[in-house]
Phi, psi and omega in degrees: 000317181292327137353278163319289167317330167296333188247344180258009165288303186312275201325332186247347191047076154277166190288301195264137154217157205237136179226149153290186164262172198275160174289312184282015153302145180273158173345150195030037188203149182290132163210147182254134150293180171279001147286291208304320149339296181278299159352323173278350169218074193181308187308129176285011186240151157320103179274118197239105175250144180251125180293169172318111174066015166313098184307283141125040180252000179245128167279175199276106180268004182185138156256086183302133161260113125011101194223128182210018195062153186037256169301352199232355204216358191271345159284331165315312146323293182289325164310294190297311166324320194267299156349276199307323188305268158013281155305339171095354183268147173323166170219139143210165197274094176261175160226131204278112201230075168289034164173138182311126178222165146271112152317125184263180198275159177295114173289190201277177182250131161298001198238137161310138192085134186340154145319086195294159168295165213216113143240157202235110158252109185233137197219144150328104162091205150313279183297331170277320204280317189286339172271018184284296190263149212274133189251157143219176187293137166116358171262149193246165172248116182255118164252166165251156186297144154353121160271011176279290210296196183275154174324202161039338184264142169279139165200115190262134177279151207292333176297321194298279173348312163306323206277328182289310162329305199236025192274161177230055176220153182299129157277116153243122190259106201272156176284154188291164193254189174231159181046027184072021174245184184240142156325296200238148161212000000 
């Protein structure tokens, strides 16, 4: 099944390919069956996953990027930035702190054009760091792939993966780039 899918994105050039959660996922929340499982570490397109019951009747008003800096985020960034443009809608930056650190202070933001907002969501686990930040209805979550994985490929890295667990808003998971673009935007 994932093979087919893969192949009618080409055949059709979709942009997107859009997945449910698997049934045993809980209520609001994403868990991948076994397509979307090989899809998280394969697809040449952006994956826009939905949780579990998810209705899809609010269009998407704010784009959260997944933020870990630079290096580990910055194709995210620019794919959710090349989004939001499209859509018409805001970016803004959280970075996910499931267990107590120091923080250094936040450099100036280097990019031309407003500042996106910024949040330090720090929480007990996962599950604490993501209730941390104020979700409302119509926002999506953007992680970017491994910078481990293949160019061109969604590939979720094991920080992403938690984060996909316990998001309780729709995901897109965009592919790794070549040279520090996003494949897809």
């Amino acid at each position: 099944m994932p093979a087919g899918l893969i192949e009618a994105v080409g055949d059709y050039r979709a942009r997107v390919l859009v997945l449910g959660a698997a049934a045993t996922a809980p209520p609001g929340r994403f868990a991948a069956g076994p397509v979307a499982e090989r899809l998280l570490h394969s697809s040449p397109v952006p994956l826009a996953l939905a949780p579990r019951g998810w209705a899809g009747q609010t269009p998407p008003t704010r784009l959260t990027c997944a933020w870990a800096g630079p290096a580990r985020s910055g194709e995210a960034l620019v794919s959710a930035r090349a989004t939001a443009g499209r859509w018409g809608v805001p970016v803004r930056l959280v970075t996910f702190v499931p267990e107590p650190v120091t923080v250094p202070p936040a450099a100036p933001w280097p990019d031309p054009g407003p500042a996106p907002e910024t949040v330090l969501a720090e929480g007990p686990g996962w599950e604490g760091a993501m209730a941390a930040v104020a979700w409302e209805s119509g926002d999506v979550l953007v992680l970017g792939s491994s910078r481990l994985g293949p160019a061109g490929r969604v590939s979720l890295g094991s920080a992403a993966a938690e984060i996909l667990r316990v998001a309780p808003v729709p995901v897109l998971v965009v592919p790794r780039g070549a040279d520090g673009t996003p494949s897809h935007s």
